[in-house]
Coordinates of C-alpha atoms and ligand atoms in Angstrom, one line a residue:
M1 CA 0.0 0.0 0.0
T2 CA 1.4 3.4 -0.9
I3 CA -0.4 6.4 0.6
I4 CA 0.1 9.9 -0.7
L5 CA 0.6 12.5 2.0
T6 CA 0.6 16.0 0.9
P7 CA 2.0 18.4 3.5
Y8 CA 0.1 21.7 3.8
W9 CA 3.2 23.5 2.9
A10 CA 3.8 21.4 -0.2
D11 CA 1.0 23.1 -2.1
G12 CA 1.8 23.4 -5.7
V13 CA 4.9 21.3 -5.3
Q14 CA 4.8 17.7 -6.6
K15 CA 2.8 15.1 -4.5
L16 CA 5.0 13.3 -2.1
R17 CA 5.0 9.6 -1.6
M18 CA 5.4 7.9 1.6
A19 CA 6.0 4.1 1.4
P20 CA 4.8 2.7 4.7
Q21 CA 5.9 -0.9 4.2
P22 CA 9.4 -2.2 3.5
P23 CA 9.9 -2.8 -0.2
P24 CA 9.2 -6.4 -1.4
K25 CA 12.2 -8.6 -2.0
P26 CA 13.5 -7.9 -5.6
K27 CA 13.0 -10.7 -8.1
Y28 CA 16.0 -12.8 -9.3
G29 CA 18.2 -10.8 -11.7
L30 CA 17.2 -7.5 -10.2
T31 CA 20.1 -7.4 -7.7
P32 CA 23.8 -7.8 -8.4
P33 CA 24.9 -11.5 -8.5
A34 CA 27.3 -11.3 -5.6
L35 CA 25.1 -9.3 -3.3
D36 CA 25.6 -10.8 0.1
E37 CA 23.9 -9.5 3.2
S38 CA 26.9 -9.9 5.5
V39 CA 29.2 -8.1 3.0
H40 CA 26.6 -5.4 2.4
V41 CA 26.7 -4.6 6.1
V42 CA 30.4 -3.7 5.7
R43 CA 29.6 -1.8 2.5
C44 CA 27.0 0.4 4.3
L45 CA 29.3 1.0 7.2
N46 CA 32.2 2.0 4.8
Q47 CA 29.9 4.4 3.0
L48 CA 28.9 6.0 6.3
R49 CA 32.4 6.2 7.6
S50 CA 33.7 7.7 4.4
K51 CA 31.8 10.9 5.2
D52 CA 33.6 13.6 7.1
E53 CA 30.8 15.8 8.3
G54 CA 28.2 14.7 10.9
I55 CA 25.4 16.2 8.8
E56 CA 26.5 14.1 5.7
K57 CA 26.4 11.0 7.9
Y58 CA 22.9 12.0 9.1
I59 CA 21.6 12.5 5.5
Y60 CA 23.1 9.1 4.5
L61 CA 21.5 7.3 7.5
S62 CA 18.1 9.0 6.8
A63 CA 18.2 7.7 3.3
L64 CA 19.3 4.2 4.5
K65 CA 16.4 4.1 7.0
E66 CA 13.9 4.9 4.2
Q67 CA 15.4 2.5 1.6
D68 CA 16.4 -0.4 3.9
S69 CA 15.1 0.1 7.4
S70 CA 16.2 -3.4 8.5
M71 CA 19.8 -2.6 7.6
F72 CA 19.5 0.8 9.3
Y73 CA 18.4 -0.7 12.6
K74 CA 20.7 -3.7 12.3
L75 CA 23.7 -1.4 12.0
C76 CA 22.3 0.9 14.6
L77 CA 22.0 -1.9 17.2
E78 CA 25.4 -3.2 16.4
N79 CA 27.1 0.2 16.6
M80 CA 25.0 2.1 19.2
S81 CA 27.8 4.4 20.4
E82 CA 28.7 5.3 16.9
F83 CA 25.2 5.9 15.7
T84 CA 23.5 7.7 18.5
P85 CA 25.6 10.9 18.1
I86 CA 24.5 11.0 14.5
I87 CA 20.8 10.2 14.6
Y88 CA 20.4 11.9 17.9
T89 CA 22.3 14.6 19.8
P90 CA 24.5 16.4 18.9
T91 CA 24.1 15.9 15.1
V92 CA 20.3 15.9 15.1
G93 CA 20.7 19.6 16.3
D94 CA 22.5 20.5 13.0
A95 CA 19.8 18.5 11.1
C96 CA 17.1 20.7 12.8
L97 CA 18.9 23.9 12.0
Q98 CA 19.3 22.9 8.4
Y99 CA 16.1 20.9 8.0
S100 CA 14.3 23.2 5.5
H101 CA 17.5 23.0 3.3
I102 CA 18.2 19.3 3.5
W103 CA 14.6 18.1 3.5
R104 CA 13.8 15.4 0.8
R105 CA 10.6 13.7 1.8
P106 CA 8.1 13.5 4.6
E107 CA 8.9 11.3 7.6
G108 CA 6.1 12.2 9.9
L109 CA 2.9 14.1 10.3
F110 CA 2.6 17.9 10.3
V111 CA -0.5 19.5 11.9
S112 CA -0.8 23.2 11.7
I113 CA -2.8 25.8 13.5
K114 CA -4.7 26.3 10.2
D115 CA -6.0 22.8 10.7
K116 CA -7.9 23.8 13.9
G117 CA -11.4 22.4 13.6
N118 CA -10.3 19.9 11.0
I119 CA -7.5 18.0 12.9
R120 CA -9.4 14.7 12.6
S121 CA -9.1 14.5 8.9
V122 CA -5.4 15.4 8.9
I123 CA -4.6 12.7 11.5
R124 CA -6.6 10.2 9.5
N125 CA -4.3 10.6 6.6
W126 CA -1.7 8.7 8.6
P127 CA -1.1 5.5 6.7
R128 CA -0.8 3.0 9.5
I129 CA -3.7 3.9 11.9
D130 CA -4.2 0.5 13.4
E131 CA -0.5 -0.1 14.1
A132 CA 0.1 3.2 15.9
R133 CA 1.4 2.8 19.5
I134 CA 3.8 5.7 20.2
S135 CA 3.9 9.2 19.0
V136 CA 6.6 11.8 19.8
V137 CA 5.0 15.3 19.5
T138 CA 6.9 18.6 19.4
D139 CA 5.8 22.1 18.6
G140 CA 9.4 23.0 17.7
S141 CA 9.5 25.9 20.3
R142 CA 12.5 24.8 22.3
I143 CA 14.6 22.3 20.2
L144 CA 17.5 21.1 22.4
G145 CA 19.1 24.3 23.6
L146 CA 18.7 25.9 20.1
G147 CA 15.5 27.8 20.8
D148 CA 12.5 28.1 18.5
L149 CA 13.1 26.2 15.3
G150 CA 9.4 25.9 14.2
V151 CA 8.8 22.9 11.9
N152 CA 12.6 22.5 11.6
G153 CA 12.2 20.6 14.9
M154 CA 10.8 17.5 13.1
P155 CA 14.1 15.6 13.2
I156 CA 13.7 15.4 17.0
P157 CA 10.6 13.2 17.0
V158 CA 12.1 11.2 14.1
G159 CA 15.4 10.7 16.0
K160 CA 13.7 9.8 19.3
L161 CA 11.5 7.3 17.6
S162 CA 14.5 5.7 15.9
L163 CA 15.8 5.2 19.4
Y164 CA 12.5 3.7 20.5
T165 CA 13.0 1.1 17.8
A166 CA 16.7 0.5 18.3
G167 CA 16.6 0.7 22.1
A168 CA 13.3 -0.9 22.9
G169 CA 12.3 -2.9 19.9
I170 CA 9.2 -0.8 19.1
R171 CA 8.1 -1.7 15.6
P172 CA 9.1 1.1 13.2
S173 CA 5.6 1.0 11.7
S174 CA 4.1 1.7 15.2
S175 CA 5.6 5.1 15.6
I176 CA 4.4 8.5 14.5
P177 CA 6.7 11.5 14.5
I178 CA 4.5 14.7 14.8
C179 CA 5.4 18.3 14.5
L180 CA 2.7 20.9 15.4
D181 CA 3.1 24.1 13.5
F182 CA 1.9 27.2 15.4
G183 CA 4.2 29.4 13.4
T184 CA 7.7 30.5 14.6
N185 CA 9.2 33.5 16.2
N186 CA 12.5 32.7 14.5
Q187 CA 12.9 35.6 12.2
K188 CA 15.8 34.0 10.3
F189 CA 13.5 31.2 9.3
L190 CA 10.6 33.5 8.5
D191 CA 12.9 35.3 6.1
D192 CA 14.2 32.1 4.6
P193 CA 12.4 31.3 1.3
L194 CA 13.1 27.6 1.8
Y195 CA 11.5 27.5 5.3
L196 CA 9.0 24.6 5.3
G197 CA 6.6 25.9 8.0
L198 CA 3.9 28.5 8.3
R199 CA 5.2 32.0 7.7
Q200 CA 3.7 33.6 10.7
K201 CA 4.6 34.4 14.3
R202 CA 3.7 31.8 16.9
V203 CA 0.1 31.5 18.1
T204 CA -0.1 31.1 21.9
G205 CA -2.5 31.3 24.8
Q206 CA -6.2 30.3 24.4
E207 CA -6.0 29.6 20.7
M208 CA -3.1 27.2 21.2
T209 CA -4.8 25.5 24.1
E210 CA -8.0 25.0 22.1
F211 CA -5.9 23.5 19.3
M212 CA -4.2 21.2 21.8
D213 CA -7.5 20.0 23.3
E214 CA -8.8 19.1 19.9
F215 CA -5.5 17.5 18.9
M216 CA -5.3 15.3 22.0
H217 CA -8.9 14.3 21.7
E218 CA -8.6 13.3 18.1
M219 CA -5.4 11.4 18.6
T220 CA -7.1 9.3 21.2
V221 CA -10.1 8.6 19.0
A222 CA -7.9 7.8 15.9
F223 CA -5.3 5.8 17.9
P224 CA -6.9 4.2 20.9
K225 CA -3.7 2.3 21.8
L226 CA -1.3 5.3 21.5
L227 CA 1.1 6.7 24.1
V228 CA 2.1 10.3 23.5
Q229 CA 5.5 11.7 24.4
F230 CA 5.7 15.5 24.5
E231 CA 9.1 16.8 23.5
D232 CA 10.8 20.1 23.3
F233 CA 7.9 22.4 24.1
S234 CA 9.0 25.7 25.6
T235 CA 9.0 25.5 29.4
D236 CA 5.7 27.3 30.1
N237 CA 3.8 25.1 27.7
A238 CA 5.7 22.0 28.7
F239 CA 4.4 22.2 32.3
L240 CA 0.9 23.5 31.2
Y241 CA 0.1 20.7 28.8
L242 CA 1.6 17.9 30.9
E243 CA -0.6 18.9 33.8
R244 CA -3.6 19.4 31.5
Y245 CA -3.5 16.0 30.0
R246 CA -1.6 13.6 32.3
H247 CA -4.6 12.4 34.2
K248 CA -6.8 12.1 31.1
Y249 CA -4.6 10.4 28.5
P250 CA -1.5 8.2 28.4
V251 CA 1.1 11.0 28.0
F252 CA 4.4 12.1 29.5
N253 CA 6.8 14.9 29.0
D254 CA 10.3 13.7 28.2
D255 CA 12.1 16.9 29.1
I256 CA 10.5 17.1 32.5
Q257 CA 10.0 13.5 33.4
G258 CA 12.4 11.5 31.3
T259 CA 15.2 13.9 32.1
G260 CA 14.3 13.8 35.8
A261 CA 14.5 10.1 35.8
V262 CA 17.8 9.8 33.9
V263 CA 19.5 12.4 36.1
L264 CA 18.2 10.9 39.3
S265 CA 19.6 7.5 38.2
G266 CA 23.1 8.9 37.4
L267 CA 23.0 10.9 40.7
I268 CA 22.2 7.8 42.7
N269 CA 25.3 6.0 41.2
A270 CA 27.4 9.1 41.6
A271 CA 26.3 9.6 45.2
R272 CA 27.3 6.0 46.0
L273 CA 30.8 6.7 44.7
S274 CA 31.2 10.1 46.3
S275 CA 29.8 8.8 49.6
A276 CA 32.5 6.1 49.5
A277 CA 35.1 8.8 49.2
S278 CA 33.7 11.3 51.7
G279 CA 32.1 8.9 54.2
Q280 CA 29.0 11.2 54.1
P281 CA 25.5 9.7 53.9
I282 CA 23.6 10.1 50.6
T283 CA 21.1 12.4 52.3
S284 CA 23.7 15.0 53.1
H285 CA 24.0 16.0 49.4
R286 CA 23.4 19.6 48.4
I287 CA 22.3 19.9 44.8
L288 CA 22.8 23.2 42.9
F289 CA 21.0 23.6 39.5
F290 CA 22.3 26.0 37.0
G291 CA 19.1 26.5 34.9
A292 CA 15.6 26.5 36.1
G293 CA 13.5 25.6 33.0
S294 CA 11.5 22.5 32.2
A295 CA 14.5 20.3 32.5
G296 CA 16.0 21.9 35.6
V297 CA 12.7 21.9 37.6
G298 CA 11.8 18.5 36.2
V299 CA 15.0 17.0 37.5
A300 CA 14.7 18.9 40.8
T301 CA 11.2 17.4 41.3
Q302 CA 12.5 13.9 40.6
L303 CA 15.4 14.4 43.0
M304 CA 12.9 15.1 45.8
S305 CA 12.1 11.4 45.5
F306 CA 15.8 10.5 45.7
F307 CA 15.9 12.2 49.1
T308 CA 12.5 11.0 50.4
L309 CA 13.4 7.4 49.4
N310 CA 16.4 7.8 51.6
G311 CA 14.3 8.8 54.6
L312 CA 14.0 12.6 54.4
S313 CA 10.7 14.4 54.8
Q314 CA 9.3 16.3 51.8
Q315 CA 10.3 19.6 53.4
E316 CA 13.9 18.3 54.2
A317 CA 14.2 17.0 50.7
R318 CA 13.2 20.3 49.2
E319 CA 15.8 22.1 51.3
R320 CA 18.6 20.0 49.6
I321 CA 17.9 21.8 46.3
W322 CA 19.0 25.3 45.1
L323 CA 18.2 26.8 41.7
I324 CA 20.0 29.5 39.7
D325 CA 18.3 31.1 36.7
S326 CA 19.3 34.0 34.4
Q327 CA 18.8 36.4 37.4
G328 CA 21.0 34.3 39.8
L329 CA 19.9 32.4 43.0
V330 CA 16.1 31.8 43.0
F331 CA 14.7 33.0 46.3
D332 CA 11.4 34.3 47.5
G333 CA 12.6 37.8 48.4
R334 CA 13.7 38.4 44.8
G335 CA 10.2 39.3 43.6
P336 CA 7.4 37.5 41.7
L337 CA 8.5 34.2 40.1
P338 CA 7.0 32.1 37.3
E339 CA 4.8 29.3 38.7
H340 CA 7.3 26.5 37.9
K341 CA 10.1 28.1 40.0
K342 CA 8.0 28.8 43.1
F343 CA 8.2 25.4 44.8
F344 CA 12.0 25.3 44.9
S345 CA 12.5 29.0 45.5
R346 CA 14.6 29.4 48.7
K347 CA 12.6 30.7 51.7
D348 CA 15.6 30.8 53.9
Y349 CA 17.7 33.4 52.1
E350 CA 17.0 37.0 52.8
G351 CA 20.1 38.9 51.6
P352 CA 20.7 40.8 48.3
P353 CA 20.4 38.9 45.0
I354 CA 23.4 36.6 44.3
T355 CA 24.0 36.6 40.6
D356 CA 27.5 35.2 40.2
I357 CA 27.7 31.4 40.2
L358 CA 30.9 31.4 42.2
D359 CA 29.2 33.4 44.9
V360 CA 26.3 31.0 44.9
I361 CA 28.7 28.0 45.2
E362 CA 30.4 29.7 48.2
Y363 CA 27.0 30.3 49.8
V364 CA 25.4 26.8 49.1
K365 CA 28.5 24.6 49.3
P366 CA 27.0 22.1 46.9
T367 CA 28.1 18.5 46.5
A368 CA 26.6 18.4 43.0
L369 CA 26.3 21.0 40.3
L370 CA 23.9 20.3 37.4
G371 CA 23.7 22.4 34.3
L372 CA 20.5 22.7 32.3
S373 CA 20.9 26.2 31.1
T374 CA 22.0 26.2 27.4
V375 CA 24.9 28.4 28.5
T376 CA 28.1 27.2 26.8
G377 CA 31.1 27.1 29.2
A378 CA 29.2 28.3 32.2
F379 CA 31.2 25.9 34.4
S380 CA 34.5 27.7 34.0
P381 CA 37.7 26.3 35.3
D382 CA 37.2 28.5 38.4
V383 CA 33.7 27.0 39.0
I384 CA 35.1 23.5 38.6
R385 CA 37.9 24.2 40.9
A386 CA 35.5 25.6 43.5
M387 CA 33.5 22.4 43.4
A388 CA 36.8 20.4 43.7
A389 CA 37.8 22.5 46.7
L390 CA 34.5 21.6 48.5
N391 CA 34.3 17.9 47.6
P392 CA 36.8 15.0 47.3
R393 CA 34.6 13.7 44.4
P394 CA 32.6 16.6 43.1
I395 CA 29.5 15.7 41.0
I396 CA 29.4 17.9 37.9
F397 CA 26.8 17.2 35.2
P398 CA 26.7 19.7 32.3
L399 CA 23.5 18.4 30.7
S400 CA 22.6 21.0 28.1
N401 CA 22.4 19.8 24.4
P402 CA 23.8 19.8 21.8
V403 CA 27.4 19.3 22.8
R404 CA 28.5 22.9 21.9
L405 CA 26.1 24.2 24.5
S406 CA 27.5 22.0 27.3
E407 CA 28.3 23.9 30.4
C408 CA 31.8 22.4 30.3
S409 CA 33.8 19.7 28.5
F410 CA 34.8 16.4 30.1
E411 CA 38.4 17.4 29.6
D412 CA 38.1 20.6 31.6
A413 CA 36.1 18.8 34.4
V414 CA 38.8 16.1 34.6
E415 CA 41.7 18.5 34.5
H416 CA 40.4 21.0 37.1
T417 CA 39.4 18.3 39.6
H418 CA 42.6 16.2 39.1
G419 CA 40.6 13.3 37.7
Q420 CA 38.2 13.2 40.7
V421 CA 35.1 14.5 39.0
L422 CA 31.9 12.3 38.8
F423 CA 30.7 13.4 35.4
A424 CA 27.7 13.1 33.1
S425 CA 26.8 15.3 30.1
G426 CA 23.7 15.5 27.9
S427 CA 25.6 14.9 24.7
P428 CA 28.5 12.4 24.5
F429 CA 32.2 13.2 25.1
P430 CA 34.9 10.7 24.3
P431 CA 36.7 8.9 27.2
L432 CA 40.2 10.1 28.0
E433 CA 43.4 9.1 29.7
Y434 CA 44.4 10.8 32.9
D435 CA 47.4 9.7 35.0
G436 CA 47.6 6.5 33.0
V437 CA 43.9 5.6 33.8
T438 CA 41.1 5.7 31.3
L439 CA 38.2 7.8 32.5
Y440 CA 34.7 7.4 31.0
P441 CA 32.2 10.2 30.9
G442 CA 28.5 9.3 31.6
Q443 CA 25.8 10.4 29.2
G444 CA 23.0 11.7 31.3
N445 CA 20.4 11.8 28.5
N446 CA 16.8 10.8 28.6
M447 CA 17.5 8.4 25.8
Y448 CA 18.3 5.8 28.5
I449 CA 14.8 6.2 30.0
F450 CA 12.1 6.9 27.4
P451 CA 12.5 3.7 25.3
G452 CA 11.9 1.5 28.4
L453 CA 9.3 3.8 30.0
G454 CA 7.4 3.9 26.7
L455 CA 7.7 0.1 26.0
G456 CA 6.4 -0.7 29.5
S457 CA 3.6 1.8 29.2
I458 CA 2.5 0.4 25.8
L459 CA 2.7 -3.3 26.9
A460 CA 0.7 -2.6 30.1
R461 CA -1.7 -0.4 28.0
V462 CA -1.8 2.2 30.7
T463 CA -4.5 4.8 31.1
S464 CA -2.0 7.3 32.4
V465 CA 1.8 7.6 33.2
T466 CA 2.1 8.0 36.9
D467 CA 5.0 9.6 38.9
S468 CA 5.6 6.1 40.4
M469 CA 6.2 4.7 36.9
V470 CA 8.7 7.4 36.1
E471 CA 10.5 6.8 39.4
A472 CA 10.5 3.1 38.8
S473 CA 12.2 3.7 35.4
S474 CA 14.9 5.8 37.2
I475 CA 15.6 3.3 40.0
G476 CA 15.5 0.5 37.4
L477 CA 18.2 2.2 35.4
A478 CA 20.4 2.9 38.4
N479 CA 20.2 -0.7 39.4
A480 CA 21.0 -2.0 35.9
L481 CA 24.7 -1.1 36.3
T482 CA 26.8 -4.4 36.3
E483 CA 29.6 -5.1 38.7
E484 CA 32.1 -4.5 35.8
E485 CA 30.6 -1.2 34.9
H486 CA 30.5 -0.2 38.5
A487 CA 34.2 -1.1 38.8
M488 CA 35.0 1.1 35.7
G489 CA 33.4 4.0 37.6
L490 CA 30.5 4.3 35.2
L491 CA 27.4 6.2 36.2
Y492 CA 25.2 4.7 33.4
P493 CA 25.3 1.3 31.8
R494 CA 27.1 1.0 28.4
V495 CA 24.7 2.1 25.7
E496 CA 25.4 -1.1 23.8
R497 CA 23.3 -2.9 26.5
I498 CA 20.3 -0.6 25.7
R499 CA 17.9 -3.5 24.8
E500 CA 18.6 -5.4 28.0
I501 CA 18.3 -2.2 30.0
S502 CA 15.0 -1.2 28.3
A503 CA 13.5 -4.6 29.0
H504 CA 14.5 -4.3 32.7
I505 CA 13.1 -0.8 32.9
A506 CA 9.9 -1.8 31.1
K507 CA 9.4 -4.6 33.6
E508 CA 9.8 -2.1 36.5
V509 CA 7.4 0.3 34.8
I510 CA 4.8 -2.4 34.3
R511 CA 5.0 -3.4 38.0
A512 CA 4.6 0.3 39.0
A513 CA 1.6 0.7 36.7
Q514 CA 0.0 -2.4 38.2
K515 CA 0.5 -1.1 41.7
A516 CA -1.0 2.2 40.7
G517 CA -3.9 0.4 39.0
V518 CA -3.5 2.2 35.6
D519 CA -2.7 -1.0 33.6
R520 CA -5.3 -2.4 31.2
S521 CA -3.3 -5.6 30.2
T522 CA -4.3 -7.2 33.4
D523 CA -3.1 -10.7 32.3
L524 CA 0.5 -9.4 32.9
R525 CA -0.3 -9.3 36.6
R526 CA -0.2 -13.1 36.7
M527 CA 3.4 -13.4 35.5
N528 CA 6.3 -13.5 37.8
D529 CA 9.3 -11.2 37.2
V530 CA 11.2 -13.7 35.1
E531 CA 8.1 -14.4 32.9
L532 CA 7.4 -10.7 32.6
V533 CA 10.9 -9.9 31.3
K534 CA 10.7 -12.8 28.9
F535 CA 7.3 -11.5 27.7
V536 CA 8.8 -8.0 27.2
N537 CA 11.7 -9.4 25.2
S538 CA 9.4 -11.5 23.1
K539 CA 7.5 -8.3 22.1
M540 CA 10.6 -6.5 20.8
W541 CA 10.9 -6.1 17.1
N542 CA 14.2 -7.2 15.6
P543 CA 15.7 -6.1 12.3
Ligands
NDP1 N1 20.4 15.8 29.1 C1 19.1 15.6 28.8 O1 18.6 14.5 28.7 C2 18.3 16.8 28.6 C3 18.9 18.1 28.4 N2 18.1 19.2 28.2 C4 18.8 20.4 27.9 O2 18.5 21.3 29.0 C5 18.6 22.6 28.4 C6 17.5 23.5 29.0 O3 16.3 23.0 28.6 P1 14.9 23.7 29.2 O4 14.9 23.6 30.7 O5 13.7 23.1 28.6 O6 15.1 25.2 28.7 P2 14.8 26.6 29.3 O7 15.2 27.6 28.3 O8 13.4 26.6 29.7 O9 15.7 26.7 30.6 C7 16.9 27.3 30.6 C8 17.2 27.8 32.0 O10 18.5 28.3 32.1 C9 18.5 29.6 32.6 N3 19.5 30.4 32.0 C10 19.6 30.9 30.8 N4 20.7 31.7 30.7 C11 21.3 31.7 31.9 C12 22.4 32.4 32.4 N5 23.2 33.1 31.7 N6 22.7 32.2 33.7 C13 22.0 31.4 34.5 N7 20.9 30.7 34.0 C14 20.5 30.9 32.8 C15 17.1 30.1 32.3 O11 16.8 31.2 33.1 P3 15.4 32.0 33.1 O12 14.4 31.0 33.7 O13 15.6 33.2 34.0 O14 15.1 32.3 31.7 C16 16.3 28.9 32.5 O15 15.9 28.8 33.8 C17 18.6 22.5 26.9 O16 19.9 22.7 26.4 C18 18.2 21.1 26.7 O17 18.9 20.5 25.6 C19 16.7 19.1 28.2 C20 16.1 17.9 28.4 C21 16.9 16.7 28.5
PYR2 C1 17.7 15.3 25.3 C2 16.6 16.2 25.2 O1 15.4 15.8 25.3 C3 16.8 17.6 25.0 O2 17.9 18.1 25.0 O3 15.8 18.3 24.9
MG3 MG1 14.0 17.1 24.6

């Protein structure tokens, strides 16, 4: 079956074909005589590796995914640490910036504000209605740390869904990348004749909410088995729409909840190592956030559970957390604050505003410094040294994406802590040698969480995604570290084990869903843990 999808912006351009099924096996004589699958794997890898630029590799892999998706996923699974930086952060950031220039054919669904009142018919053009299980939906308003990229944000849902397939065995035909087009405030794109989205400023407020209500309703009607992952909405809307729909539909926000879960997990493992060095209990940690947006506050909220799980009251747990935003330390006496910053705003500080990060470090004396700010190099050598002066094993996580927006590099963190840093970044850094020892940076990226969280939610057919399910995914990831990985000083399991990790996380998520009573696949309740993991594995699609 070949369905013709005509994007609203392709008016007057040729009709665009989207082939939903893998092509049939060619007949005898239509392929070269010596074409051999095992050799072709090498050929594809050689073609990929012959390209110098990340964006060229991205374009090559996009074409391979379209033409031979089995080969794409086979290579991806066998070379996870080589492929993820191309199909995901950091290179996907370049793909977004250039999307309107490198675009060749549709890979997902575009729904624009002009479709308000008519969203049902747009959604119903999707070619594989019955198979749909997971959709990653963005409005392009905060793509990684790159800001408002409008419909150029589409590679984010596409990349995340590739990781769902590679990392958790979600069938490629079950996923729907969606970009909602409310316009863009990116003037460069509005002035670009090749820009593929609506040529207007963003619609916000009531009109956007009416659209979102209609969209979510129609999605549920068209795809009754669908889980929705919100991705890269600007912070105000990220919180607004998560709260609005989370008790009504199976939906989660990856930047708030997925990031919260992955950072909590890395922090649990880092705290184990730092406590071993300092002799201090895990509950004595003092966490300083540089960045108080959807990701920063999402992680702070998840960390509350880290402390409460370890015996602190809610109030005590909250007091372990300090936020810095663009105005400096967030505290009540500073004046009115946006809703999402109020909970963690300090009530105990009454002095003048503290705007310099070094002064905040001196005041807070943090054991952990987490960056979710999009500010390149904000963790200067002085900042890193200040953390090292306070802690034998300072925890420093520069989590902003893509890599060029990272608050510091792995190299700087290692050098200015004399190799003692416990490090995780949003985008990958290579390992390095220090004093004759190989040190491995962690990748604190929600890509470790959402595949397993999504798979568990889909298999349990949940009615909603509860906080307890997100927490279970986090603890599941923290406990997935092997003895060998632990001995290597890793904070996260090796990405090559992603399938095994996702199966384990999915099992934990299903159990949490059962406890919360939000599961609809009630037959899974009868399985013991071994049977459940076996069941999860049996449901994974393999290339
Ligand atoms: N590793 C991972 O898995 C993930 C990483 N991220 C990354 O986190 C980053 C932030 O995302 P998100 O929270 O949604 O974005 P936001 O833009 O909402 O948040 C950025 C925060 O940083 C603060 N900030 C900006 N400039 C400065 C400055 N000069 N000094 C101090 N603080 C500053 C902002 O302050 P103010 O509030 O005053 O504007 C805001 O609180 C992005 O780069 C994103 O890629 C996001 C999700 C997952
Ligand atoms: C990783 C991710 O979700 C982000 O940077 O937005
Ligand atoms: Mg994101």
